[in-house]
XYZ file of C-alpha atoms in Angstrom:
241
model
C -29.626 -16.168 21.446
C -32.061 -18.119 19.267
C -30.546 -19.189 15.920
C -33.671 -17.522 14.219
C -32.605 -14.156 15.487
C -31.836 -12.131 12.436
C -28.333 -10.625 11.778
C -27.632 -7.320 9.996
C -24.088 -6.088 8.863
C -24.020 -2.248 8.757
C -20.770 -0.524 7.321
C -19.990 3.030 8.143
C -21.796 2.596 11.589
C -20.000 5.061 13.812
C -21.994 8.236 13.147
C -24.764 10.188 11.048
C -26.969 7.611 9.211
C -24.909 4.580 10.123
C -25.211 5.243 13.849
C -29.006 5.700 13.443
C -29.240 2.427 11.265
C -27.567 0.587 14.126
C -30.234 1.878 16.585
C -32.947 1.011 14.216
C -31.986 -2.531 13.601
C -31.312 -3.200 17.387
C -34.855 -1.804 18.293
C -36.299 -4.331 15.854
C -34.386 -7.172 17.496
C -31.684 -7.763 15.125
C -28.122 -8.506 16.253
C -25.780 -6.237 14.349
C -22.152 -6.553 13.101
C -21.017 -2.892 12.921
C -18.089 -1.740 11.030
C -16.035 1.275 11.371
C -12.375 2.507 11.265
C -12.435 2.599 15.014
C -14.487 0.753 17.660
C -14.327 3.816 20.000
C -16.790 5.449 17.514
C -19.460 2.846 17.667
C -22.325 3.718 19.898
C -23.431 1.113 22.416
C -20.134 -1.147 21.463
C -20.629 -2.839 24.994
C -24.023 -4.246 23.825
C -23.532 -8.074 23.673
C -25.583 -8.196 20.540
C -23.597 -5.717 18.714
C -20.147 -7.121 17.186
C -17.898 -4.262 16.194
C -15.381 -5.070 13.670
C -12.706 -2.336 13.000
C -11.142 -1.653 9.724
C -11.057 0.093 6.359
C -14.045 -1.195 4.442
C -12.131 -0.785 1.265
C -9.742 -3.640 2.132
C -10.679 -7.223 1.366
C -9.127 -8.305 4.680
C -11.633 -6.153 6.437
C -14.596 -7.728 4.533
C -13.211 -11.218 5.406
C -13.133 -10.294 9.201
C -16.643 -8.708 9.178
C -18.169 -11.953 7.510
C -15.998 -14.303 9.614
C -17.061 -12.471 12.801
C -20.789 -12.563 11.799
C -20.780 -16.374 10.935
C -18.446 -17.284 13.831
C -20.505 -15.424 16.507
C -24.099 -15.322 15.127
C -24.060 -18.290 12.605
C -25.925 -16.320 9.757
C -26.237 -13.020 7.768
C -29.758 -11.781 6.868
C -29.056 -8.170 5.854
C -26.197 -6.095 4.538
C -26.383 -2.263 4.496
C -23.617 -0.715 2.610
C -23.682 2.630 4.251
C -20.053 3.637 4.193
C -19.157 6.221 1.768
C -17.389 9.549 1.115
C -18.575 12.673 -0.744
C -16.060 14.998 -2.384
C -17.357 18.129 -4.065
C -15.097 20.333 -6.439
C -14.870 20.947 -10.080
C -13.885 17.968 -12.020
C -10.547 19.282 -13.112
C -9.585 20.120 -9.706
C -9.893 16.366 -8.559
C -6.410 14.829 -7.478
C -5.326 11.369 -7.849
C -5.785 10.946 -4.033
C -9.555 12.075 -4.282
C -10.007 9.447 -7.100
C -8.272 6.770 -5.222
C -10.338 7.566 -1.944
C -13.619 7.661 -3.646
C -13.101 4.400 -5.583
C -11.805 2.691 -2.512
C -14.509 3.433 -0.279
C -17.484 3.860 -2.443
C -16.729 1.002 -4.909
C -14.223 -1.213 -3.451
C -15.936 -0.871 -0.113
C -19.220 -2.106 -1.701
C -17.645 -4.884 -3.908
C -15.473 -6.893 -1.279
C -18.095 -7.113 1.508
C -20.975 -7.606 -0.934
C -19.370 -10.448 -2.770
C -18.482 -12.294 0.466
C -22.017 -11.649 1.960
C -23.840 -12.584 -1.187
C -22.009 -16.033 -1.186
C -23.314 -16.703 2.256
C -26.724 -15.515 1.303
C -26.831 -18.024 -1.460
C -25.927 -20.787 0.849
C -28.919 -19.787 2.877
C -31.183 -19.171 0.115
C -32.314 -15.821 1.423
C -30.894 -12.330 2.231
C -31.376 -8.498 1.558
C -28.690 -6.270 0.475
C -29.287 -2.409 0.666
C -26.975 0.110 -0.874
C -26.946 3.854 0.335
C -26.554 5.834 -2.915
C -26.960 9.681 -3.525
C -29.821 11.331 -5.179
C -28.543 14.828 -5.987
C -25.200 14.172 -7.567
C -25.844 10.686 -9.004
C -29.290 11.153 -10.563
C -30.022 14.889 -10.617
C -26.664 16.859 -10.863
C -26.877 20.584 -10.401
C -24.496 23.291 -11.509
C -23.992 24.651 -7.941
C -22.602 21.308 -6.401
C -20.196 19.795 -8.719
C -19.330 16.309 -7.625
C -18.460 14.074 -10.478
C -16.428 11.603 -8.560
C -19.405 10.864 -6.173
C -21.666 10.692 -9.387
C -19.322 8.248 -10.784
C -19.174 5.908 -7.772
C -22.670 6.248 -6.380
C -24.065 5.970 -9.700
C -22.251 2.798 -10.097
C -24.075 1.534 -6.971
C -27.413 2.406 -8.536
C -26.509 0.353 -11.549
C -25.329 -2.640 -9.572
C -28.201 -2.666 -7.364
C -30.561 -3.294 -10.335
C -28.087 -5.745 -11.938
C -27.659 -7.864 -8.714
C -31.514 -7.611 -8.131
C -32.137 -9.487 -11.437
C -29.172 -11.864 -11.073
C -30.552 -13.096 -7.588
C -34.160 -12.439 -8.015
C -35.081 -16.258 -8.291
C -32.442 -17.264 -5.661
C -34.061 -15.579 -2.510
C -31.850 -12.533 -2.236
C -33.302 -9.066 -2.626
C -31.111 -6.149 -3.577
C -32.394 -2.577 -3.126
C -30.954 0.942 -2.618
C -31.955 4.120 -0.658
C -31.027 7.355 -2.409
C -30.888 10.319 -0.175
C -30.167 13.964 -0.932
C -28.291 16.202 1.565
C -28.929 14.741 5.036
C -28.056 16.319 8.359
C -25.154 14.400 9.578
C -21.689 15.260 10.633
C -20.561 14.862 7.016
C -21.961 18.313 6.424
C -20.784 21.295 8.439
C -23.569 23.533 9.942
C -22.558 26.537 7.902
C -23.405 24.490 4.898
C -26.948 23.446 5.978
C -28.810 26.555 4.679
C -27.233 26.060 1.263
C -27.914 22.232 1.258
C -31.504 22.785 2.304
C -32.103 25.082 -0.624
C -31.225 22.130 -3.091
C -34.193 20.184 -2.120
C -37.646 21.148 -3.415
C -39.144 20.754 0.071
C -36.614 23.502 1.308
C -35.081 21.429 4.076
C -32.307 18.866 4.614
C -33.258 15.217 5.262
C -32.750 13.693 8.754
C -30.968 10.339 9.380
C -33.985 8.585 10.766
C -35.964 9.418 7.465
C -33.187 7.341 5.575
C -33.530 4.640 8.274
C -37.248 4.505 8.031
C -36.769 3.716 4.172
C -34.138 1.015 4.753
C -36.505 -0.649 7.348
C -39.477 -0.396 4.826
C -37.364 -2.239 2.204
C -36.236 -4.667 4.772
C -40.063 -5.829 5.480
C -40.999 -5.447 1.907
C -40.621 -8.977 0.671
C -41.807 -8.483 -2.883
C -39.628 -5.396 -3.523
C -36.266 -5.937 -5.217
C -34.334 -3.696 -7.742
C -35.823 -0.604 -6.081
C -34.052 2.883 -5.776
C -36.060 4.396 -2.937
C -35.497 8.144 -2.929
C -35.483 10.078 0.349
C -34.726 13.366 -1.159
C -37.477 15.733 -0.816
C -38.485 15.437 -4.316
C -34.885 16.279 -5.772
C -34.847 13.209 -8.076
C -38.110 14.298 -9.756
C -36.680 17.132 -11.834
C -35.288 20.725 -11.542
C -37.024 23.321 -9.699
């Protein structure tokens, strides 16, 4: 492998958007470090240009192993896609302490530990790109029929930190962007919910994982774009309908 070959880290890479991101980056010639709780869930885990790192992304030790594996095997990190996340929908007063802990662990700690370590490596290289996967409907355009305040709290935080880091690193070679989908057709949403979720988008359908991947890859190639929150939500962020 040439040392110039780019390296992408993808969290939550086992299914849905994450699995599609894995394919998308490999098709463009990247080597990929893929994180999931179980390597058995990672598609094409026998590909020599995919390094699978098992573990809970909320743990600092997992972040250490991901970054150590990327540097040890491939020698560099060019892109980080923070895709791992959980979605919990229920009325605010019904959230449990466990719900709060899980949402904060995956959506916030899972972002913080890996991003801090990757950013340090990117600063040494003088270049890099970080993409956060957020949520349009609950974080930016909440609606009565889908109460999800914990997701709004955590994914909304990712939107804010995307802009903060974009400014912090703008003159240091690191771009930081986000893709903000609405309801997307993944295993996270059961088929019996699809009709309801499609009705939440102005375009009248759910998004597809490949549409999110297309947005991430656009940002990957858009060298003068940083601090962008790119909505892939059928118009949901534009207002009520």
